[in-house]
XYZ file of C-alpha atoms in Angstrom:
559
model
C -23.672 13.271 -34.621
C -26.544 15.594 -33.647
C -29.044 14.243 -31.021
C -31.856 12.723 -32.543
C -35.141 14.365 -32.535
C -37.864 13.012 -30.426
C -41.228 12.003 -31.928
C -43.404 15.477 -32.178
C -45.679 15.316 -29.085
C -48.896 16.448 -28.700
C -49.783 19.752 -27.106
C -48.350 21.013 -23.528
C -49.913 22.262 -20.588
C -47.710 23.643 -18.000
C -48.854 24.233 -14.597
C -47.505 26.631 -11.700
C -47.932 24.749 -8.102
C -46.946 27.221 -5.377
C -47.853 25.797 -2.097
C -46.727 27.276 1.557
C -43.486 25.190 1.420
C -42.184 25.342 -2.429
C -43.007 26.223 -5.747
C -42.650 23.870 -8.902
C -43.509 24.778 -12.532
C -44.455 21.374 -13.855
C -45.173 20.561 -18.248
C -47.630 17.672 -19.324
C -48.517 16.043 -22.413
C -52.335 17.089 -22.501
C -52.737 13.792 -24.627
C -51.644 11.262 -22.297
C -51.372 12.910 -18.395
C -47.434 12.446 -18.512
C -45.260 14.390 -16.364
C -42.356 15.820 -19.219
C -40.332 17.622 -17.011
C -40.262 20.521 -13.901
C -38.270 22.449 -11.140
C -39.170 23.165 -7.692
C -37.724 25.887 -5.792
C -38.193 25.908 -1.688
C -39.664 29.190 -0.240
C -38.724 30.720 3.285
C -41.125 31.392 5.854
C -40.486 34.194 8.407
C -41.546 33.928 12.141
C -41.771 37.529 12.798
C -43.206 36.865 16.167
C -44.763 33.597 18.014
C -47.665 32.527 16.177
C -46.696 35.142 13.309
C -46.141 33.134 9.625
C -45.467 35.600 6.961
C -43.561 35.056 3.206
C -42.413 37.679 0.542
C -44.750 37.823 -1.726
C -41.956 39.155 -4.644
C -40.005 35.724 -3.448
C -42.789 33.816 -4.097
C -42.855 35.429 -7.923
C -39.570 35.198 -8.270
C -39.478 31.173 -7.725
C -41.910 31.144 -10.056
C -40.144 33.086 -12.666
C -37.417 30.617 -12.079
C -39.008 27.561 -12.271
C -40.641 28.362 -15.603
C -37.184 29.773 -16.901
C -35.456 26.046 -15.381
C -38.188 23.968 -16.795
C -38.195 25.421 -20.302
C -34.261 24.658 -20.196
C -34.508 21.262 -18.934
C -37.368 20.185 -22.255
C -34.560 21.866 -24.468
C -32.066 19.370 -23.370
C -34.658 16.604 -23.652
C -35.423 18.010 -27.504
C -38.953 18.998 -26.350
C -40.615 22.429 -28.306
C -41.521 25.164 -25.761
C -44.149 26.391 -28.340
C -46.265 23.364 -27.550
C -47.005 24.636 -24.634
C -50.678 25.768 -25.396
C -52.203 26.730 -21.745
C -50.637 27.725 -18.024
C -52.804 26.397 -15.114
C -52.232 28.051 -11.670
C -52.798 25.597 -8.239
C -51.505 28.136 -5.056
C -52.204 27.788 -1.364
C -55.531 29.080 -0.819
C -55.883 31.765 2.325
C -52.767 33.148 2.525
C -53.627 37.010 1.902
C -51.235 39.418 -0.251
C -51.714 43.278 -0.112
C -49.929 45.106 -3.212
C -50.049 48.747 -5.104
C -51.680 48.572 -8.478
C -49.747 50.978 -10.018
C -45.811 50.346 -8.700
C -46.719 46.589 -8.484
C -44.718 46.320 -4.957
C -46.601 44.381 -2.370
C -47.629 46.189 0.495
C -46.805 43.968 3.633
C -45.321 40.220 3.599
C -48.293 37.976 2.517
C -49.797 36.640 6.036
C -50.015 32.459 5.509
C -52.848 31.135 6.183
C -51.101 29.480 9.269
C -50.838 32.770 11.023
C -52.503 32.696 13.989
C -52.121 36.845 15.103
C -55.442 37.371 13.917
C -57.194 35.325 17.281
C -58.381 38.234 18.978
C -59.884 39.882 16.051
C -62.099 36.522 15.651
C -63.016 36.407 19.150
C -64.274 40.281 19.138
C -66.134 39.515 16.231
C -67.302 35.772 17.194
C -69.050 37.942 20.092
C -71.257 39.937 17.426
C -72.846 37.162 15.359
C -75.867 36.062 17.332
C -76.168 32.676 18.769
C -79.284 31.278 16.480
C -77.915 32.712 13.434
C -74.597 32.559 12.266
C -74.739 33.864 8.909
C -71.322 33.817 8.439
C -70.634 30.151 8.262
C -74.303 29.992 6.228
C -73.058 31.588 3.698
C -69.924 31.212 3.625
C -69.503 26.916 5.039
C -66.625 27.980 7.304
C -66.290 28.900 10.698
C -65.247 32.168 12.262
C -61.274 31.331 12.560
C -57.725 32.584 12.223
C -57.242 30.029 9.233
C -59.473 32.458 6.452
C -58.344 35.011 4.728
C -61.230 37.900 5.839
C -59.713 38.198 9.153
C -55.748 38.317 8.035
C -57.008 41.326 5.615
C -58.960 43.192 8.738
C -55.502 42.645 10.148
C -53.519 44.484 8.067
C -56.274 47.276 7.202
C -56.414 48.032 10.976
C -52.419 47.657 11.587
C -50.509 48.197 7.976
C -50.538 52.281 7.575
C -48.772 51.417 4.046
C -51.907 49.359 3.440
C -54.141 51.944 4.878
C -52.943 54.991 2.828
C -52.840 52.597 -0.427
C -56.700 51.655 0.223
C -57.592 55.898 0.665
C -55.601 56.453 -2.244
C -57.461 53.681 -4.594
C -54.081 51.646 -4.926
C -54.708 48.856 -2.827
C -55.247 45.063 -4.001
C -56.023 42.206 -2.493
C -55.986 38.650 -3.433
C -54.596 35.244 -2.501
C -51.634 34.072 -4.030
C -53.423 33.126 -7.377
C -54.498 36.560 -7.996
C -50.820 37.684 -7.116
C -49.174 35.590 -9.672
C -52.043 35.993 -12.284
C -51.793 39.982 -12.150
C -47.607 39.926 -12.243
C -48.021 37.177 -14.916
C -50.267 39.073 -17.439
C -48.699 42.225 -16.848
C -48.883 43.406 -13.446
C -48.730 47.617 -13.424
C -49.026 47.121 -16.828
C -52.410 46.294 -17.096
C -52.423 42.604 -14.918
C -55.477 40.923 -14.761
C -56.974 41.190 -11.127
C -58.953 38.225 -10.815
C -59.672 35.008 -8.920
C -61.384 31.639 -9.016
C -64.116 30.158 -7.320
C -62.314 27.793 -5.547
C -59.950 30.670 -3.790
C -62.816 33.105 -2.902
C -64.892 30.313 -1.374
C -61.835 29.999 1.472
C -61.949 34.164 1.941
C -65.192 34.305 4.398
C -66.155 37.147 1.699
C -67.493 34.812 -0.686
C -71.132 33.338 -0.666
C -71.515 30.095 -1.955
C -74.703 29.577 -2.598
C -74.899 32.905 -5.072
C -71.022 32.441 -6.468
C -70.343 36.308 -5.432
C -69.098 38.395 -3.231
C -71.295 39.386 -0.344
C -72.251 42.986 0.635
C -73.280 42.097 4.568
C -69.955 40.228 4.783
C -67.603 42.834 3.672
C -69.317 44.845 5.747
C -69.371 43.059 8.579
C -65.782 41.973 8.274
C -65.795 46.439 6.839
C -63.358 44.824 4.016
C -64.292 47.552 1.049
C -65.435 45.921 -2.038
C -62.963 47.525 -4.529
C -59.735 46.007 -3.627
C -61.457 42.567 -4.183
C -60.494 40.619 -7.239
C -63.231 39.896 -10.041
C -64.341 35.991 -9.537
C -64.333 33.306 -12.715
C -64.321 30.357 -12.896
C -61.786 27.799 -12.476
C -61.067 26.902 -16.168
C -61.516 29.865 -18.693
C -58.782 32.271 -20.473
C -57.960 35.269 -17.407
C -54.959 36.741 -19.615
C -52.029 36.106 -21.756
C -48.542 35.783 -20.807
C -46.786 38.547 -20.734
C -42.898 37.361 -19.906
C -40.712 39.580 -17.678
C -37.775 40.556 -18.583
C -35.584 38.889 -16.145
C -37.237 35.668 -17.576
C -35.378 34.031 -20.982
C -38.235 31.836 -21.138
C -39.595 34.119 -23.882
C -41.362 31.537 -26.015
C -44.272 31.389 -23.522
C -44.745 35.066 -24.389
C -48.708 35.447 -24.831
C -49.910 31.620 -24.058
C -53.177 31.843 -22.193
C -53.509 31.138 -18.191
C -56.192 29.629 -18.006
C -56.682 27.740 -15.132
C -56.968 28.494 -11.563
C -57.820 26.359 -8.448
C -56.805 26.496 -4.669
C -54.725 23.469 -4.428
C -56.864 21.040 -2.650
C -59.609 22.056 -5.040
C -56.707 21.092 -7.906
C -55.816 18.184 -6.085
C -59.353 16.930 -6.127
C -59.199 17.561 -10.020
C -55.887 15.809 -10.499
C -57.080 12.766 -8.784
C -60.130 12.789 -10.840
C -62.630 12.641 -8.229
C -65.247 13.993 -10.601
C -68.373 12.108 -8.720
C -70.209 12.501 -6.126
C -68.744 10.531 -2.868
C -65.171 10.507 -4.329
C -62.610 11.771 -1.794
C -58.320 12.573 -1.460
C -56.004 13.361 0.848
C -53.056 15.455 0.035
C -50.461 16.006 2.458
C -48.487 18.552 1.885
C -47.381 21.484 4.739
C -50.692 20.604 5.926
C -53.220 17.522 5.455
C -56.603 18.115 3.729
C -59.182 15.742 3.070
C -61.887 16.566 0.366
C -64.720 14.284 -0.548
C -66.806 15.799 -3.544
C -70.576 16.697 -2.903
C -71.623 17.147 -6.422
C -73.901 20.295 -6.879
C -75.216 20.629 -3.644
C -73.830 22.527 -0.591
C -73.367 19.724 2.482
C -73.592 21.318 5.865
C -71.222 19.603 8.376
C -72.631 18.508 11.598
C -69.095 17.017 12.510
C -66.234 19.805 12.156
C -65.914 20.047 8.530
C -65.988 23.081 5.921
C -68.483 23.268 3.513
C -66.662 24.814 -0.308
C -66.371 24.832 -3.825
C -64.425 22.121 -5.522
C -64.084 23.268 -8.931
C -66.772 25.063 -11.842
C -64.852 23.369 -14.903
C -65.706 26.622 -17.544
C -67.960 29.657 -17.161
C -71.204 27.531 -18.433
C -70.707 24.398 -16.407
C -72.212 23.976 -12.835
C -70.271 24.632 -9.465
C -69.335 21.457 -7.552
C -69.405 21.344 -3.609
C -66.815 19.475 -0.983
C -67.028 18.731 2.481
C -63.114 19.340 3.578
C -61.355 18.235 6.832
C -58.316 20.730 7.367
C -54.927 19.687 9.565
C -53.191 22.393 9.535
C -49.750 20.276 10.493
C -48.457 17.387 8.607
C -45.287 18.053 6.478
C -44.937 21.093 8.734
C -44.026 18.782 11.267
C -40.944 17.304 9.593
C -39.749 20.196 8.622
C -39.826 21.176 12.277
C -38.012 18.152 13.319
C -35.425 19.310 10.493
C -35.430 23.188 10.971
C -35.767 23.477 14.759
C -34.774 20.534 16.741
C -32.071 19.551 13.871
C -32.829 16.029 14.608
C -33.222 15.378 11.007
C -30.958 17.341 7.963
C -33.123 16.177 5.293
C -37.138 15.557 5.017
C -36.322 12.251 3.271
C -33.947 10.986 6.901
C -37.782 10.650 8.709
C -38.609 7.285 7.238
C -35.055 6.244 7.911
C -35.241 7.005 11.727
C -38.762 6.222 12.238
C -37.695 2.621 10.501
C -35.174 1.516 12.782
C -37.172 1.161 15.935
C -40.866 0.677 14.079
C -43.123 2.201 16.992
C -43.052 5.279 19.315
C -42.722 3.106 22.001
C -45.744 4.622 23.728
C -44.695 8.380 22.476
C -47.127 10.926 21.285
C -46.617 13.986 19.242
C -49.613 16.461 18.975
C -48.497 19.079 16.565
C -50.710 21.960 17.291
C -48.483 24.536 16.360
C -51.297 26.511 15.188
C -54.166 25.579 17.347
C -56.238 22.612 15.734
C -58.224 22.864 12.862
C -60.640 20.170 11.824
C -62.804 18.764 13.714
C -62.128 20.897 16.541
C -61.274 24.287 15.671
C -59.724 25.119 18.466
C -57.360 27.720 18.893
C -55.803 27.877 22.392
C -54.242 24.326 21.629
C -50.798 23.553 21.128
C -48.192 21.099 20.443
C -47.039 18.956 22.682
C -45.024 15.333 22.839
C -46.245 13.091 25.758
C -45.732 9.611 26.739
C -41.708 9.887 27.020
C -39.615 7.648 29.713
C -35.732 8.010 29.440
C -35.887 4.705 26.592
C -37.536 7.642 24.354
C -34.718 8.594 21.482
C -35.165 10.557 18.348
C -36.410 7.403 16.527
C -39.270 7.339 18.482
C -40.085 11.109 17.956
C -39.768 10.818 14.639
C -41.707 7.351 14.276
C -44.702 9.613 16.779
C -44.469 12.687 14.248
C -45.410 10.161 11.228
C -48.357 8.622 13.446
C -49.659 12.190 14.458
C -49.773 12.826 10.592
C -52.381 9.417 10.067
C -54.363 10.415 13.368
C -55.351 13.201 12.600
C -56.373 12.344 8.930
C -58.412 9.127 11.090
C -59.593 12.052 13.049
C -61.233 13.873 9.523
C -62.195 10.653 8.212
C -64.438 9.825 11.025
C -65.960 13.159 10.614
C -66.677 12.608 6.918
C -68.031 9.068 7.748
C -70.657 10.797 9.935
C -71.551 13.535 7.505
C -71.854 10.881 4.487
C -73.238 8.644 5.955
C -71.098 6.172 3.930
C -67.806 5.065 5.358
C -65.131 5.134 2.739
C -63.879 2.062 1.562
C -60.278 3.367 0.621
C -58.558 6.855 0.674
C -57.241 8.444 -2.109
C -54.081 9.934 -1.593
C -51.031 12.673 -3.378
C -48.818 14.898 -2.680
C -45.044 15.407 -1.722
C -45.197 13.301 1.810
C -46.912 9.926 -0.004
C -43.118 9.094 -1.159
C -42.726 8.221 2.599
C -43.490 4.096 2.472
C -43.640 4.162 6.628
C -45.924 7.205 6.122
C -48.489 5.129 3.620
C -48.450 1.698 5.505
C -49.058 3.568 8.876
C -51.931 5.324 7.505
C -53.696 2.269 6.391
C -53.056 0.541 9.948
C -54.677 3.543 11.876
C -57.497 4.166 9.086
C -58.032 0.119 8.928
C -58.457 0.557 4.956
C -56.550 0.361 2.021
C -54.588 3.680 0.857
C -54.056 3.704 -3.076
C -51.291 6.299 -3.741
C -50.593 7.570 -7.911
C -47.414 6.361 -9.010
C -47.460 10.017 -10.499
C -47.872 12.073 -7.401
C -47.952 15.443 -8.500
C -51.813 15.186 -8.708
C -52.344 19.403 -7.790
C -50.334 20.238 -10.847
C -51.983 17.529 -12.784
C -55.527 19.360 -11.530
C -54.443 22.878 -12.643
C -53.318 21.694 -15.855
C -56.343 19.984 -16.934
C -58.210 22.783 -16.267
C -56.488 25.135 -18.154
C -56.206 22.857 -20.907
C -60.029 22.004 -21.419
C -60.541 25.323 -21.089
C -63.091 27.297 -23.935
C -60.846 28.654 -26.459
C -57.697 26.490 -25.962
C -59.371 22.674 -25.804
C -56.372 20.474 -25.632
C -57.635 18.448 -22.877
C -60.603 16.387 -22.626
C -62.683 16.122 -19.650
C -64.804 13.553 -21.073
C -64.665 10.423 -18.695
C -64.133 7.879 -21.715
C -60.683 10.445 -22.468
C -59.477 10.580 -19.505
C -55.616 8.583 -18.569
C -55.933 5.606 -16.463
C -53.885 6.149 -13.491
C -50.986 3.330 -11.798
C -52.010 3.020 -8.427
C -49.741 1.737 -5.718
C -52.117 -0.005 -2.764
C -51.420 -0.370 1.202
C -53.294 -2.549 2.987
C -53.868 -2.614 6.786
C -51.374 -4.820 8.294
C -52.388 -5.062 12.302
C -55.410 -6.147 13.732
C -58.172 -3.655 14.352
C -58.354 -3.773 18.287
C -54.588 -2.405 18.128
C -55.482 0.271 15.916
C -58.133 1.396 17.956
C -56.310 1.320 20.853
C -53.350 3.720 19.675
C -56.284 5.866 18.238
C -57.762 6.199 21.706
C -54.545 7.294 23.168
C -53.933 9.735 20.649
C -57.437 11.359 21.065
C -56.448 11.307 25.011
C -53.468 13.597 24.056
C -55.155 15.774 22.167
C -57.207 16.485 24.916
C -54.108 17.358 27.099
C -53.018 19.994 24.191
C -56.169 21.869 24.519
C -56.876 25.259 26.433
C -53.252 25.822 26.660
C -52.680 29.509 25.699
C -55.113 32.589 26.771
C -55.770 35.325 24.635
C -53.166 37.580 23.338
C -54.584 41.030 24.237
C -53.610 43.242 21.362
C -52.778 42.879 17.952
C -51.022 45.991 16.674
C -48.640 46.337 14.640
C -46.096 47.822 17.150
C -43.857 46.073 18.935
C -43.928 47.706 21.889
C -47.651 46.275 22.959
C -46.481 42.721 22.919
C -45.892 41.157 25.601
C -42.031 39.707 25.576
C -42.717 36.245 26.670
C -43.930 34.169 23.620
C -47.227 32.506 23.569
C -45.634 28.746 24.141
C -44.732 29.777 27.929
C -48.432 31.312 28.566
C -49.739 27.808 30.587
C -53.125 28.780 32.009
C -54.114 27.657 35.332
C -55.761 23.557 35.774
C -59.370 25.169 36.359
C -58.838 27.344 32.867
C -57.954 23.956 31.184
C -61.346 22.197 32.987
C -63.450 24.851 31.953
C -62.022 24.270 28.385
C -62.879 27.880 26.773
C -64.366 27.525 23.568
C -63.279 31.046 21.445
C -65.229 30.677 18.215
C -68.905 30.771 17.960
C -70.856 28.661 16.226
C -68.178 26.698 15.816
C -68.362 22.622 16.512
């Protein structure tokens, strides 16, 4: 007997996610919030060089390609219409910075992660030409002069990339983060693509002025980025293009279904969670950790180590939204690590097992500065380092310190936001891939000393895009309205030691950060060429006691 059909559901919105680690293609019933079905593909990151973090930007459109293609096969089996699907949203990691040829649609370089750090020199040399009492970069812009943005990774490759170079002489050069990558292939690429962005994304380029929602002539120039290769900036929730399927993809039903939704995934995240009012604040930790706590319509400077940037404009009519954001640049990266390089782990899921069987670090600390530390102390010459260890230290209480080092240093951009708010949060809000982690969640709310409420759907950055593309003008399959909007299952965590003992581990904690600090100097050069690097890697470059006293602070302007 044939399978029965399932009730007809409402419309679809499908949603791409590609974040530094994986990409998923997720599909959601636009009447009810529900997760139907998705695929996830893990993407490879190269280490060309200490410090260097590059991907293939063709890999990362190729994953995609596949998880739409997997997807669409898996809601067959399950009797579910691909032609419902009415709208694509699009939630990417935000700075990463992709180079490619307009007219062959190859990319031009790797796309430099936002992680990369090879870029330090270039933001000291130009730290030392923005004056003291008037950093108009950060004023415009709510960021600070750092390796993290993508401004300084596309100075990079103009000054280093003689493919990139040649391509910008020759008027063939683009430039975008990933969104604008995978919304030109997507609607056509060479074939007439759509070159455009979001908001959300050019507020994290240090191009982009937030107060006028455009790109800014005195920061190209000062950054001498030329204007042309720059993608055209909409909002985050309006029709950029149609589908236009490629033909390695069998998915061909989604031929010519509007994308219409694009938002750096924090930004999505934010969304997803439904933070929609002013005060309201996530966590998603994902590669990284970043904490967002919505503004409303005004800009809120940070007197405490955070970034000032857009959270969302919800349709080309409706107002621009603000966030204050704390950025850790290592959380998931960390397990991975403990997977990938030290092989203490074979699977990300084995953490909570390990760290479970002894329940403590036993006085171990892990400060995972791979890449310097972002907020609140943007400071570049720190890295990682594990202190505290007697010869009772195993690999339970490594891993047990790696989970802890993921809650400090979200206490760490908590406390900031306290300070800029002026109103302490009363809970945290938190999604993504490492909330599954029970340990993970229950440690958080000891060393925050409030509750943690965690989505029983997780997958809050897809949810994000996908509302936005389907409430946007033209397709309308998803109301915004707050009276329309899905209640959400929360799971809770509640503190469970006393507060003196969390305060006590967080002091220690902050005492090893300090011992991470001033660790590396300068690299000297950045070309492109081998040849001018030096051959020991920056992790054995320990400067001298008095460098670490004097505690060299690279960026300024910065807290």
């Amino acid at each position: 007997m044939a399978a029965a059909k399932k009730a007809v559901l409402g419309p679809l919105v499908g949603a791409v996610d590609q974040g530094t680690s994986s990409t998923r293609f997720l599909v959601f019933n636009s009447k009810t919030a529900e997760l139907l079905s998705h695929h996830q593909v893990e993407i490879k990151q190269e280490f060309p060089r200490e410090g260097w973090v590059e991907q293939d930007p063709k890999e990362i459109l190729h994953s995609v390609y596949e998880c739409i293609e997997k997807t669409c096969e898996k809601l067959g089996q399950l009797n579910i219409d691909i032609s419902n699907i009415k709208a694509i949203g699009v939630s990417n990691q935000r700075e990463t910075t992709v180079v490619w040829d307009k007219l062959t649609g190859e990319p031009l370089y790797n796309a430099v992660v936002w992680l990369d750090l090879r870029t330090q020199s270039t933001v000291e040399s130009l730290s030392k030409r923005i004056p003291g009492n008037n950093n108009f970069v950060k004023s415009k812009t709510g960021l600070p002069l750092s390796t993290y943005f993508s401004a300084v990774k596309l100075r990079w490759l103009l000054d280093n990339v003689r493919k990139v170079q040649k391509a910008v002489e020759e008027d063939r050069a683009l430039f975008g983060t990933v969104d604008s990558w995978l919304i030109w292939s997507l609607t056509g690429g060479a074939s007439g693509g759509v070159h455009c962005t979001d908001v959300t994304n050019a507020s994290r380029t240090m191009l982009f002025n937030i107060h006028s929602l455009e790109w800014d002539k005195e920061l190209c120039e000062f950054f001498e980025i030329p204007m042309k290769i720059l993608p055209n900036v909409r909002s985050s929730s309006e029709i950029y293009g149609l589908m236009k399927i490629s033909h390695s993809l069998k998915a061909g039903a989604l031929e010519g279904v509007p994308i219409s939704g694009c938002l750096g995934d924090q930004s999505a995240a934010l969304v997803g969670q439904m933070c929609f009012q002013d005060g309201q604040a996530k966590n998603t930790y994902g590669t990284g950790c970043f904490l967002l706590c919505n503004t409303g319509r005004k800009c809120v400077v940070s007197e405490h180590g955070l970034l000032t940037t857009v959270a969302y404009k919800l349709g080309r009519d409706k107002p621009v939204y603000y966030a204050l954001e704390g950025s850790v640049a290592i959380a998931g990266a960390v397990i991975r690590w403990l997977r990938d390089n030290l092989g203490i782990i074979k699977t990300s899921e084995e953490i909570e097992k390990l760290a479970k069987e002894v329940g403590t670090s036993y006085g171990c600390y892990f400060v995972p500065a791979f890449s310097g530390l972002y907020a609140p102390y943007w400071e570049p010459s720190a890295r990682g380092i594990i202190c505290g260890l007697t010869q009772f230290t195993n690999k339970c209480h490594i891993a047990f310190a790696a989970l802890e080092a993921v809650c400090f240093q979200t206490r760490e951009i908590l406390d900031a936001m306290n300070r800029d708010c002026g109103i302490p949060l009363s809970h945290l809000q938190v999604d993504g891939g490492m909330t599954n982690n029970k340990i993970l969640m229950q440690l958080q709310a000891d060393i925050l000393y409030i509750p943690v409420v965690k989505p029983s759907m997780p997958e809050t950055t897809a949810l994000g895009a996908a509302m936005a593309a389907g409430a946007a003008e033209g397709v309308g399959v998803w109301s915004l309205e707050p009276e329309d909007l899905s209640a959400v299952t929360m799971e809770r965590f509640e503190p469970q030691i006393n507060a003196e003992e969390s305060e006590i581990r967080y002091s220690t904690w902050k005492k090893a950060v300090m011992k991470s600090m001033g660790w590396v100097t300068t690299q000297s050069s950045e070309s492109g060429d081998p040849s001018i690097f030096c051959s020991l890697p920056l992790g054995f470059f320990i400067v001298s006691s008095m460098v670490m006293l004097i505690g060299a602070r690279y960026l300024s302007g910065m807290p």
